[in-house]
Amino acid sequence: MTPGRAAVVTGAASGIGLAAAERFARMGLKVCLADLDGPALHEAAGRVAAAAPGGEADVRAVPTDVARLEDVQRLKQVAYDAFGEVAVLMNNAGVGGGGKPWKDVERWRRLIEVNLWGVLHGVQAFTEAMLAQGTPCAIVNTGSKQGITTPPGDAAYNVSKAGVKVLTEQLAHELRNVAGCKITAHLLIPGYTFTGMTARGPEKPAEAWTADQVVDRMIDGMARGDFYLLCPDNAVTREMDERRVQWAADDLIRNRPALSRWHPEYAEAFAAFMAGAAKP
């Protein structure tokens, strides 16, 4: 990430998005912050400007509802008008609180529109312009472990993040098959992170990572060329994540019940697998 270039971050008013925007600014990038209009966005822009070498001149705050394609297209126009190019696009905006498969259809609709369509709108609005630059660029989409192991409890959120995973994998494949393309795609997969969306109180639980730790992992992984930017936390190791993902994939291969990790008949087998004492 070369100083003087530009980054666009959605969901930048708080959490991982704000931490990323501040980090980009400290790295010498100009930053365009996008989030819903309100005091939080403008306060975030002030924090990022304080970290940017050029201060307010290197920062733009753009009220944006990522569920609306026209908003994201306007965000792209503001970024290019202000900075002339985009080196990093981070499609990070997201909401929680979906619901069961047969309930809360309007909550489902809003969550899918933000978490999945919002990422797709970013990809659709920015990718061709970034390709035309002919310069090294990166697109980072924020996914979730819940889009991979799909634990019960919030089907809508899991569906949205599973969609982000597949979309980002397809994006990476398509980009590497464009002659001369210098854009890389990356899927950020946070662990338990203390943010406004996950907080149950004012104090960070000991098990959670901070948003800054997630961004550290993201920057390090991008520098290595990783596609899957898988983050542990203070309670779950990389090895534990890998075994959970393996178990989930083996549900299909071994024709087990869906979500067998949470099925009472498989509780002992899963516990033994996680302990490394047995194969599934």
CSV table of C-alpha atoms in Angstrom, one decimal:
chain,number,residue,atom,x,y,z
A,1,MET,CA,0.0,0.0,0.0
A,2,THR,CA,1.9,2.9,-1.3
A,3,PRO,CA,1.6,6.3,0.5
A,4,GLY,CA,-0.3,8.9,-1.4
A,5,ARG,CA,-2.7,6.4,-2.9
A,6,ALA,CA,-6.4,6.1,-1.9
A,7,ALA,CA,-8.6,3.7,0.0
A,8,VAL,CA,-12.4,3.5,0.2
A,9,VAL,CA,-13.9,1.8,3.2
A,10,THR,CA,-17.6,1.1,3.7
A,11,GLY,CA,-19.0,0.7,7.2
A,12,ALA,CA,-16.3,3.1,8.3
A,13,ALA,CA,-18.0,4.9,11.1
A,14,SER,CA,-17.2,2.2,13.7
A,15,GLY,CA,-15.7,-1.2,14.4
A,16,ILE,CA,-13.4,-2.9,11.9
A,17,GLY,CA,-14.2,-0.3,9.2
A,18,LEU,CA,-13.0,2.6,11.3
A,19,ALA,CA,-9.9,0.7,12.5
A,20,ALA,CA,-9.0,0.0,8.9
A,21,ALA,CA,-9.6,3.6,7.8
A,22,GLU,CA,-7.3,4.8,10.6
A,23,ARG,CA,-4.7,2.3,9.7
A,24,PHE,CA,-4.7,3.2,6.0
A,25,ALA,CA,-4.4,6.9,7.0
A,26,ARG,CA,-1.4,6.1,9.2
A,27,MET,CA,0.1,4.2,6.3
A,28,GLY,CA,-0.1,7.4,4.2
A,29,LEU,CA,-3.1,6.6,2.2
A,30,LYS,CA,-5.9,9.1,1.4
A,31,VAL,CA,-9.2,7.7,2.7
A,32,CYS,CA,-12.8,7.9,1.7
A,33,LEU,CA,-15.1,6.8,4.5
A,34,ALA,CA,-18.6,5.6,3.7
A,35,ASP,CA,-21.4,4.9,6.2
A,36,LEU,CA,-25.0,6.0,6.9
A,37,ASP,CA,-25.3,9.7,7.5
A,38,GLY,CA,-25.0,10.9,11.0
A,39,PRO,CA,-22.6,12.1,13.7
A,40,ALA,CA,-20.7,8.8,13.9
A,41,LEU,CA,-19.6,9.1,10.3
A,42,HIS,CA,-18.3,12.7,10.7
A,43,GLU,CA,-16.7,11.9,14.1
A,44,ALA,CA,-14.9,9.0,12.4
A,45,ALA,CA,-13.7,11.2,9.6
A,46,GLY,CA,-12.2,13.5,12.2
A,47,ARG,CA,-10.3,10.7,13.8
A,48,VAL,CA,-9.0,9.5,10.4
A,49,ALA,CA,-8.0,13.0,9.4
A,50,ALA,CA,-6.0,13.3,12.6
A,51,ALA,CA,-4.0,10.2,11.5
A,52,ALA,CA,-3.6,11.2,7.9
A,53,PRO,CA,-0.4,13.0,6.8
A,54,GLY,CA,-2.5,15.6,4.9
A,55,GLY,CA,-5.2,16.0,7.5
A,56,GLU,CA,-8.7,16.8,6.3
A,57,ALA,CA,-7.5,17.3,2.8
A,58,ASP,CA,-6.8,13.5,2.6
A,59,VAL,CA,-10.1,12.4,3.9
A,60,ARG,CA,-13.7,12.4,2.6
A,61,ALA,CA,-16.8,11.3,4.5
A,62,VAL,CA,-19.5,10.2,2.1
A,63,PRO,CA,-23.0,9.3,3.5
A,64,THR,CA,-23.8,6.0,1.9
A,65,ASP,CA,-26.4,3.3,2.2
A,66,VAL,CA,-24.7,0.4,0.5
A,67,ALA,CA,-28.0,-1.3,-0.1
A,68,ARG,CA,-28.6,1.4,-2.7
A,69,LEU,CA,-26.6,1.0,-5.9
A,70,GLU,CA,-26.9,4.7,-6.7
A,71,ASP,CA,-25.4,5.6,-3.4
A,72,VAL,CA,-22.4,3.3,-4.0
A,73,GLN,CA,-22.0,4.7,-7.5
A,74,ARG,CA,-22.0,8.2,-6.0
A,75,LEU,CA,-19.4,7.1,-3.5
A,76,LYS,CA,-17.2,5.9,-6.4
A,77,GLN,CA,-17.6,9.2,-8.2
A,78,VAL,CA,-16.7,11.2,-5.0
A,79,ALA,CA,-13.6,9.0,-4.5
A,80,TYR,CA,-12.3,9.4,-8.0
A,81,ASP,CA,-13.1,13.1,-8.2
A,82,ALA,CA,-11.2,13.7,-4.9
A,83,PHE,CA,-8.2,11.4,-5.4
A,84,GLY,CA,-8.1,10.3,-9.0
A,85,GLU,CA,-7.8,6.6,-8.3
A,86,VAL,CA,-8.6,3.9,-5.7
A,87,ALA,CA,-5.9,1.5,-4.5
A,88,VAL,CA,-7.9,-0.3,-1.9
A,89,LEU,CA,-11.7,-1.0,-1.8
A,90,MET,CA,-12.9,-2.5,1.5
A,91,ASN,CA,-16.5,-3.6,1.3
A,92,ASN,CA,-17.0,-3.9,5.0
A,93,ALA,CA,-20.5,-2.5,5.8
A,94,GLY,CA,-22.7,-5.0,7.6
A,95,VAL,CA,-25.6,-5.4,10.0
A,96,GLY,CA,-26.7,-8.3,12.3
A,97,GLY,CA,-30.0,-9.4,13.7
A,98,GLY,CA,-31.6,-11.4,11.0
A,99,GLY,CA,-33.8,-14.3,11.9
A,100,LYS,CA,-35.0,-17.9,11.4
A,101,PRO,CA,-35.8,-19.2,7.9
A,102,TRP,CA,-39.5,-18.8,8.3
A,103,LYS,CA,-39.7,-15.5,10.3
A,104,ASP,CA,-38.9,-11.8,10.1
A,105,VAL,CA,-38.9,-11.5,6.3
A,106,GLU,CA,-38.3,-7.7,6.4
A,107,ARG,CA,-35.3,-8.1,8.7
A,108,TRP,CA,-34.1,-10.8,6.2
A,109,ARG,CA,-34.5,-8.4,3.3
A,110,ARG,CA,-32.6,-5.5,5.0
A,111,LEU,CA,-29.8,-7.7,6.2
A,112,ILE,CA,-29.3,-9.3,2.7
A,113,GLU,CA,-29.5,-5.9,1.1
A,114,VAL,CA,-26.7,-4.5,3.3
A,115,ASN,CA,-24.5,-7.5,3.9
A,116,LEU,CA,-24.6,-9.2,0.4
A,117,TRP,CA,-26.0,-6.7,-2.0
A,118,GLY,CA,-23.9,-4.0,-0.4
A,119,VAL,CA,-20.7,-5.9,-1.2
A,120,LEU,CA,-21.9,-6.7,-4.7
A,121,HIS,CA,-22.7,-3.0,-5.3
A,122,GLY,CA,-19.2,-2.1,-4.3
A,123,VAL,CA,-17.7,-4.7,-6.7
A,124,GLN,CA,-20.0,-3.6,-9.5
A,125,ALA,CA,-19.4,0.1,-9.0
A,126,PHE,CA,-15.6,0.1,-8.6
A,127,THR,CA,-14.0,-2.9,-10.3
A,128,GLU,CA,-13.9,-1.7,-13.9
A,129,ALA,CA,-12.5,1.7,-13.0
A,130,MET,CA,-9.8,0.0,-10.9
A,131,LEU,CA,-9.0,-2.3,-13.8
A,132,ALA,CA,-8.6,0.7,-16.1
A,133,GLN,CA,-6.0,2.2,-13.8
A,134,GLY,CA,-3.6,-0.6,-14.6
A,135,THR,CA,-2.1,-0.2,-11.1
A,136,PRO,CA,-1.7,-2.7,-8.2
A,137,CYS,CA,-5.0,-2.6,-6.3
A,138,ALA,CA,-6.9,-4.7,-3.8
A,139,ILE,CA,-10.6,-5.4,-3.0
A,140,VAL,CA,-11.3,-6.7,0.5
A,141,ASN,CA,-14.7,-8.0,1.3
A,142,THR,CA,-15.6,-8.6,5.0
A,143,GLY,CA,-17.1,-12.1,5.5
A,144,SER,CA,-17.6,-14.1,8.6
A,145,LYS,CA,-16.9,-17.6,10.0
A,146,GLN,CA,-20.7,-17.8,10.2
A,147,GLY,CA,-20.7,-17.8,6.5
A,148,ILE,CA,-18.5,-20.9,6.4
A,149,THR,CA,-19.5,-23.1,9.4
A,150,THR,CA,-23.1,-21.6,9.5
A,151,PRO,CA,-23.9,-22.1,13.2
A,152,PRO,CA,-27.6,-22.1,14.1
A,153,GLY,CA,-29.1,-18.9,15.6
A,154,ASP,CA,-29.2,-16.3,12.8
A,155,ALA,CA,-29.9,-18.0,9.4
A,156,ALA,CA,-30.2,-14.6,7.6
A,157,TYR,CA,-26.7,-13.5,8.7
A,158,ASN,CA,-25.2,-16.8,7.8
A,159,VAL,CA,-26.8,-16.8,4.3
A,160,SER,CA,-25.5,-13.2,3.7
A,161,LYS,CA,-22.0,-14.0,4.7
A,162,ALA,CA,-21.9,-17.3,2.8
A,163,GLY,CA,-22.9,-15.3,-0.2
A,164,VAL,CA,-20.0,-12.8,0.4
A,165,LYS,CA,-17.6,-15.8,0.6
A,166,VAL,CA,-18.7,-17.2,-2.8
A,167,LEU,CA,-18.9,-13.8,-4.4
A,168,THR,CA,-15.3,-13.0,-3.3
A,169,GLU,CA,-14.0,-16.4,-4.5
A,170,GLN,CA,-15.6,-15.8,-7.9
A,171,LEU,CA,-14.2,-12.3,-8.0
A,172,ALA,CA,-10.7,-13.5,-7.3
A,173,HIS,CA,-10.9,-16.2,-10.0
A,174,GLU,CA,-12.3,-13.7,-12.6
A,175,LEU,CA,-9.7,-11.1,-11.8
A,176,ARG,CA,-6.7,-13.5,-12.2
A,177,ASN,CA,-8.0,-14.4,-15.6
A,178,VAL,CA,-8.0,-10.8,-16.9
A,179,ALA,CA,-4.9,-10.2,-18.9
A,180,GLY,CA,-2.6,-7.8,-17.2
A,181,CYS,CA,-4.9,-7.4,-14.2
A,182,LYS,CA,-3.1,-6.1,-11.1
A,183,ILE,CA,-6.1,-6.3,-8.7
A,184,THR,CA,-6.2,-8.9,-6.0
A,185,ALA,CA,-9.3,-9.9,-4.0
A,186,HIS,CA,-9.3,-11.0,-0.4
A,187,LEU,CA,-11.9,-12.4,2.0
A,188,LEU,CA,-11.6,-11.0,5.5
A,189,ILE,CA,-12.9,-13.5,8.1
A,190,PRO,CA,-12.9,-12.0,11.5
A,191,GLY,CA,-13.1,-14.1,14.7
A,192,TYR,CA,-14.9,-12.8,17.8
A,193,THR,CA,-14.3,-9.1,17.6
A,194,PHE,CA,-15.4,-6.4,20.1
A,195,THR,CA,-17.4,-3.9,17.9
A,196,GLY,CA,-20.7,-2.1,18.2
A,197,MET,CA,-22.5,-4.9,16.5
A,198,THR,CA,-21.2,-7.6,18.9
A,199,ALA,CA,-20.9,-5.7,22.2
A,200,ARG,CA,-23.0,-6.8,25.1
A,201,GLY,CA,-21.7,-4.1,27.3
A,202,PRO,CA,-19.0,-1.4,27.5
A,203,GLU,CA,-16.2,-3.7,28.4
A,204,LYS,CA,-14.4,-5.9,25.9
A,205,PRO,CA,-14.7,-9.6,26.8
A,206,ALA,CA,-11.4,-11.3,27.4
A,207,GLU,CA,-12.2,-13.8,24.6
A,208,ALA,CA,-12.6,-11.1,21.9
A,209,TRP,CA,-10.0,-9.4,19.7
A,210,THR,CA,-10.1,-5.7,19.1
A,211,ALA,CA,-10.8,-4.3,15.7
A,212,ASP,CA,-7.2,-3.1,15.5
A,213,GLN,CA,-6.0,-6.7,15.9
A,214,VAL,CA,-8.3,-7.8,13.0
A,215,VAL,CA,-6.8,-5.1,10.9
A,216,ASP,CA,-3.3,-6.1,11.8
A,217,ARG,CA,-4.1,-9.6,10.6
A,218,MET,CA,-5.6,-8.3,7.4
A,219,ILE,CA,-2.6,-6.1,6.5
A,220,ASP,CA,-0.2,-8.9,7.3
A,221,GLY,CA,-2.2,-11.4,5.2
A,222,MET,CA,-2.5,-9.1,2.3
A,223,ALA,CA,1.2,-8.5,2.3
A,224,ARG,CA,1.7,-12.3,2.1
A,225,GLY,CA,-0.8,-12.5,-0.8
A,226,ASP,CA,-3.4,-14.5,1.3
A,227,PHE,CA,-6.9,-14.7,-0.1
A,228,TYR,CA,-8.5,-16.1,3.1
A,229,LEU,CA,-7.7,-13.6,5.8
A,230,LEU,CA,-8.8,-15.9,8.7
A,231,CYS,CA,-8.5,-14.3,12.1
A,232,PRO,CA,-8.4,-16.2,15.4
A,233,ASP,CA,-9.3,-14.5,18.7
A,234,ASN,CA,-8.5,-14.9,22.3
A,235,ALA,CA,-10.6,-18.1,22.7
A,236,VAL,CA,-10.2,-19.8,19.3
A,237,THR,CA,-7.0,-20.7,17.6
A,238,ARG,CA,-6.3,-21.2,14.0
A,239,GLU,CA,-6.2,-25.0,14.5
A,240,MET,CA,-9.6,-24.9,16.1
A,241,ASP,CA,-11.0,-22.9,13.2
A,242,GLU,CA,-9.5,-25.3,10.7
A,243,ARG,CA,-11.0,-28.3,12.4
A,244,ARG,CA,-14.5,-26.7,12.6
A,245,VAL,CA,-14.3,-25.9,8.9
A,246,GLN,CA,-13.2,-29.5,8.2
A,247,TRP,CA,-16.1,-30.9,10.2
A,248,ALA,CA,-18.6,-28.7,8.4
A,249,ALA,CA,-17.3,-29.7,5.0
A,250,ASP,CA,-17.4,-33.4,6.0
A,251,ASP,CA,-21.2,-33.2,6.7
A,252,LEU,CA,-21.7,-33.4,3.0
A,253,ILE,CA,-18.9,-35.8,2.2
A,254,ARG,CA,-20.0,-38.2,4.9
A,255,ASN,CA,-23.7,-37.7,4.4
A,256,ARG,CA,-24.3,-36.6,8.0
A,257,PRO,CA,-27.3,-34.5,9.1
A,258,ALA,CA,-27.0,-30.8,8.3
A,259,LEU,CA,-25.1,-28.9,11.0
A,260,SER,CA,-24.2,-32.1,12.7
A,261,ARG,CA,-21.8,-30.2,14.9
A,262,TRP,CA,-24.9,-29.1,16.9
A,263,HIS,CA,-26.7,-32.5,16.6
A,264,PRO,CA,-26.9,-34.4,19.9
A,265,GLU,CA,-26.1,-37.7,18.3
A,266,TYR,CA,-22.8,-36.3,17.1
A,267,ALA,CA,-21.8,-34.4,20.2
A,268,GLU,CA,-19.2,-36.9,21.4
A,269,ALA,CA,-17.8,-37.5,17.9
A,270,PHE,CA,-17.3,-33.8,17.4
A,271,ALA,CA,-15.7,-33.3,20.8
A,272,ALA,CA,-13.3,-36.1,20.1
A,273,PHE,CA,-12.5,-34.7,16.7
A,274,MET,CA,-11.8,-31.3,18.1
A,275,ALA,CA,-9.5,-32.9,20.7
A,276,GLY,CA,-7.7,-34.7,17.9
A,277,ALA,CA,-8.5,-38.1,19.4
A,278,ALA,CA,-10.6,-39.4,16.5
A,279,LYS,CA,-11.4,-38.7,12.8
A,280,PRO,CA,-15.0,-37.7,12.1
